[in-house]
């Protein structure tokens, strides 16, 4: 909770977070938050003096944005996804294609992880020529 002192000096509790709180909790800069706001990804709920304030739900939205960015989505794609409706058939097709691509990435990264775990304890010289290393890397490869 954030303490806000309205006129008269009496404190009132509010759930609103100011921009510095959101920046601190998300690791984003205030300028990044303002940029996200300009792009329509997040929305300010008002101001406390000169500072923007946000509903605490913005933290969940920023988590979703960060996850989508890490998965390779552009900010434009994320913005479109955030306002999508069930009737947006073209977006649904794009989402299904992206889900498939992510599944392939996950499988590739899992193979690499398993190979590296083996290589960390392997005594074969050179490590990358180890048959076990190679088989783990190639297992179920497309």
mmCIF file of C-alpha atoms in Angstrom:
data_model
loop_
_atom_site.group_PDB
_atom_site.id
_atom_site.type_symbol
_atom_site.label_atom_id
_atom_site.label_comp_id
_atom_site.label_asym_id
_atom_site.label_seq_id
_atom_site.Cartn_x
_atom_site.Cartn_y
_atom_site.Cartn_z
ATOM 1 C CA UNK A 1 0.000 0.000 0.000
ATOM 2 C CA UNK A 2 1.074 3.540 -0.755
ATOM 3 C CA UNK A 3 0.380 6.372 1.652
ATOM 4 C CA UNK A 4 -1.138 9.444 0.043
ATOM 5 C CA UNK A 5 -1.607 12.693 1.950
ATOM 6 C CA UNK A 6 -4.486 14.682 0.486
ATOM 7 C CA UNK A 7 -5.215 18.292 1.341
ATOM 8 C CA UNK A 8 -5.720 18.659 5.058
ATOM 9 C CA UNK A 9 -2.744 16.427 5.878
ATOM 10 C CA UNK A 10 -4.783 13.309 6.728
ATOM 11 C CA UNK A 11 -3.281 10.072 5.315
ATOM 12 C CA UNK A 12 -5.380 7.864 3.085
ATOM 13 C CA UNK A 13 -4.377 4.340 2.047
ATOM 14 C CA UNK A 14 -4.586 3.512 -1.618
ATOM 15 C CA UNK A 15 -3.580 0.532 -3.717
ATOM 16 C CA UNK A 16 -2.208 2.761 -6.458
ATOM 17 C CA UNK A 17 1.501 2.429 -7.250
ATOM 18 C CA UNK A 18 3.469 5.389 -8.441
ATOM 19 C CA UNK A 19 5.823 5.094 -11.382
ATOM 20 C CA UNK A 20 8.889 4.716 -9.123
ATOM 21 C CA UNK A 21 7.241 1.778 -7.307
ATOM 22 C CA UNK A 22 6.394 0.057 -10.587
ATOM 23 C CA UNK A 23 9.898 0.668 -11.917
ATOM 24 C CA UNK A 24 11.439 -0.726 -8.744
ATOM 25 C CA UNK A 25 9.247 -3.833 -8.715
ATOM 26 C CA UNK A 26 9.667 -4.648 -12.406
ATOM 27 C CA UNK A 27 13.249 -3.620 -13.031
ATOM 28 C CA UNK A 28 12.142 -1.303 -15.830
ATOM 29 C CA UNK A 29 13.072 2.339 -15.977
ATOM 30 C CA UNK A 30 10.458 5.057 -15.672
ATOM 31 C CA UNK A 31 11.167 5.990 -19.291
ATOM 32 C CA UNK A 32 10.470 2.380 -20.368
ATOM 33 C CA UNK A 33 7.156 2.492 -18.514
ATOM 34 C CA UNK A 34 6.225 5.750 -20.240
ATOM 35 C CA UNK A 35 7.242 4.185 -23.576
ATOM 36 C CA UNK A 36 5.027 1.142 -22.881
ATOM 37 C CA UNK A 37 2.226 3.534 -22.048
ATOM 38 C CA UNK A 38 2.664 5.443 -25.334
ATOM 39 C CA UNK A 39 2.586 2.108 -27.209
ATOM 40 C CA UNK A 40 -0.701 1.184 -25.497
ATOM 41 C CA UNK A 41 0.777 -1.766 -23.591
ATOM 42 C CA UNK A 42 0.005 -0.360 -20.141
ATOM 43 C CA UNK A 43 -2.225 2.406 -18.869
ATOM 44 C CA UNK A 44 -1.728 4.930 -16.106
ATOM 45 C CA UNK A 45 -4.625 5.231 -13.697
ATOM 46 C CA UNK A 46 -3.904 8.865 -12.868
ATOM 47 C CA UNK A 47 -1.398 11.081 -11.136
ATOM 48 C CA UNK A 48 -0.179 11.752 -7.648
ATOM 49 C CA UNK A 49 1.204 15.239 -8.031
ATOM 50 C CA UNK A 50 3.457 15.061 -11.070
ATOM 51 C CA UNK A 51 3.998 11.304 -10.891
ATOM 52 C CA UNK A 52 1.991 8.783 -12.849
ATOM 53 C CA UNK A 53 0.157 6.164 -10.816
ATOM 54 C CA UNK A 54 -0.811 2.661 -11.827
ATOM 55 C CA UNK A 55 -3.225 0.031 -10.642
ATOM 56 C CA UNK A 56 -1.287 -2.905 -9.101
ATOM 57 C CA UNK A 57 -2.594 -5.129 -11.926
ATOM 58 C CA UNK A 58 -0.040 -3.383 -14.152
ATOM 59 C CA UNK A 59 2.609 -5.615 -12.551
ATOM 60 C CA UNK A 60 0.933 -8.719 -14.013
ATOM 61 C CA UNK A 61 0.630 -7.013 -17.385
ATOM 62 C CA UNK A 62 4.337 -6.126 -17.361
ATOM 63 C CA UNK A 63 5.204 -9.723 -16.437
ATOM 64 C CA UNK A 64 3.189 -10.906 -19.454
ATOM 65 C CA UNK A 65 4.911 -8.352 -21.704
ATOM 66 C CA UNK A 66 8.349 -9.454 -20.483
ATOM 67 C CA UNK A 67 7.529 -13.116 -21.048
ATOM 68 C CA UNK A 68 6.210 -12.413 -24.544
ATOM 69 C CA UNK A 69 9.281 -10.338 -25.422
ATOM 70 C CA UNK A 70 11.565 -13.129 -24.199
ATOM 71 C CA UNK A 71 9.619 -15.524 -26.434
ATOM 72 C CA UNK A 72 10.361 -13.346 -29.446
ATOM 73 C CA UNK A 73 7.197 -11.289 -29.799
ATOM 74 C CA UNK A 74 7.545 -7.694 -30.980
ATOM 75 C CA UNK A 75 5.912 -4.891 -29.025
ATOM 76 C CA UNK A 76 3.433 -4.417 -31.882
ATOM 77 C CA UNK A 77 2.461 -8.104 -31.694
ATOM 78 C CA UNK A 78 2.091 -7.884 -27.923
ATOM 79 C CA UNK A 79 -0.074 -4.767 -28.210
ATOM 80 C CA UNK A 80 -2.345 -6.560 -30.662
ATOM 81 C CA UNK A 81 -2.528 -9.637 -28.455
ATOM 82 C CA UNK A 82 -3.484 -7.558 -25.404
ATOM 83 C CA UNK A 83 -6.635 -6.270 -27.121
ATOM 84 C CA UNK A 84 -7.524 -9.464 -29.012
ATOM 85 C CA UNK A 85 -11.042 -10.821 -28.964
ATOM 86 C CA UNK A 86 -12.189 -14.405 -29.522
ATOM 87 C CA UNK A 87 -13.372 -13.455 -33.016
ATOM 88 C CA UNK A 88 -9.918 -12.395 -34.220
ATOM 89 C CA UNK A 89 -9.282 -15.425 -36.450
ATOM 90 C CA UNK A 90 -6.116 -14.088 -38.090
ATOM 91 C CA UNK A 91 -4.510 -13.400 -34.732
ATOM 92 C CA UNK A 92 -5.503 -16.879 -33.537
ATOM 93 C CA UNK A 93 -3.687 -18.398 -36.536
ATOM 94 C CA UNK A 94 -0.606 -16.329 -35.746
ATOM 95 C CA UNK A 95 -0.765 -17.376 -32.098
ATOM 96 C CA UNK A 96 -1.010 -21.059 -33.047
ATOM 97 C CA UNK A 97 1.971 -20.715 -35.396
ATOM 98 C CA UNK A 98 3.980 -18.971 -32.685
ATOM 99 C CA UNK A 99 3.043 -21.700 -30.170
ATOM 100 C CA UNK A 100 4.322 -24.321 -32.626
ATOM 101 C CA UNK A 101 7.578 -22.401 -33.149
ATOM 102 C CA UNK A 102 8.023 -22.128 -29.380
ATOM 103 C CA UNK A 103 7.521 -25.895 -29.028
ATOM 104 C CA UNK A 104 10.322 -26.430 -31.547
ATOM 105 C CA UNK A 105 12.559 -23.967 -29.678
ATOM 106 C CA UNK A 106 11.832 -25.709 -26.378
ATOM 107 C CA UNK A 107 12.707 -29.108 -27.858
ATOM 108 C CA UNK A 108 15.953 -27.748 -29.340
ATOM 109 C CA UNK A 109 16.923 -26.031 -26.094
ATOM 110 C CA UNK A 110 16.080 -29.150 -24.073
ATOM 111 C CA UNK A 111 18.367 -31.224 -26.305
ATOM 112 C CA UNK A 112 21.136 -28.680 -25.865
ATOM 113 C CA UNK A 113 20.643 -28.572 -22.093
ATOM 114 C CA UNK A 114 20.787 -32.361 -21.841
ATOM 115 C CA UNK A 115 23.929 -32.475 -23.987
ATOM 116 C CA UNK A 116 25.637 -29.832 -21.897
ATOM 117 C CA UNK A 117 24.736 -31.604 -18.668
ATOM 118 C CA UNK A 118 26.394 -34.731 -20.033
ATOM 119 C CA UNK A 119 29.428 -32.777 -21.280
ATOM 120 C CA UNK A 120 29.905 -31.263 -17.829
ATOM 121 C CA UNK A 121 30.837 -34.709 -16.472
ATOM 122 C CA UNK A 122 32.111 -36.434 -19.626
ATOM 123 C CA UNK A 123 35.766 -37.523 -19.946
ATOM 124 C CA UNK A 124 35.724 -37.973 -23.732
ATOM 125 C CA UNK A 125 38.263 -35.943 -25.712
ATOM 126 C CA UNK A 126 37.125 -33.735 -27.346
ATOM 127 C CA UNK A 127 33.825 -33.349 -25.512
ATOM 128 C CA UNK A 128 31.807 -32.541 -28.617
ATOM 129 C CA UNK A 129 32.960 -35.784 -30.277
ATOM 130 C CA UNK A 130 31.493 -37.882 -27.465
ATOM 131 C CA UNK A 131 28.863 -40.265 -28.890
ATOM 132 C CA UNK A 132 26.606 -39.725 -25.871
ATOM 133 C CA UNK A 133 26.851 -35.934 -26.269
ATOM 134 C CA UNK A 134 25.984 -36.221 -29.958
ATOM 135 C CA UNK A 135 23.086 -38.613 -29.386
ATOM 136 C CA UNK A 136 21.520 -36.329 -26.786
ATOM 137 C CA UNK A 137 21.881 -33.327 -29.074
ATOM 138 C CA UNK A 138 20.362 -35.152 -32.039
ATOM 139 C CA UNK A 139 17.592 -37.004 -30.149
ATOM 140 C CA UNK A 140 14.233 -36.244 -31.744
ATOM 141 C CA UNK A 141 15.748 -33.460 -33.821
ATOM 142 C CA UNK A 142 13.449 -32.256 -36.602
#
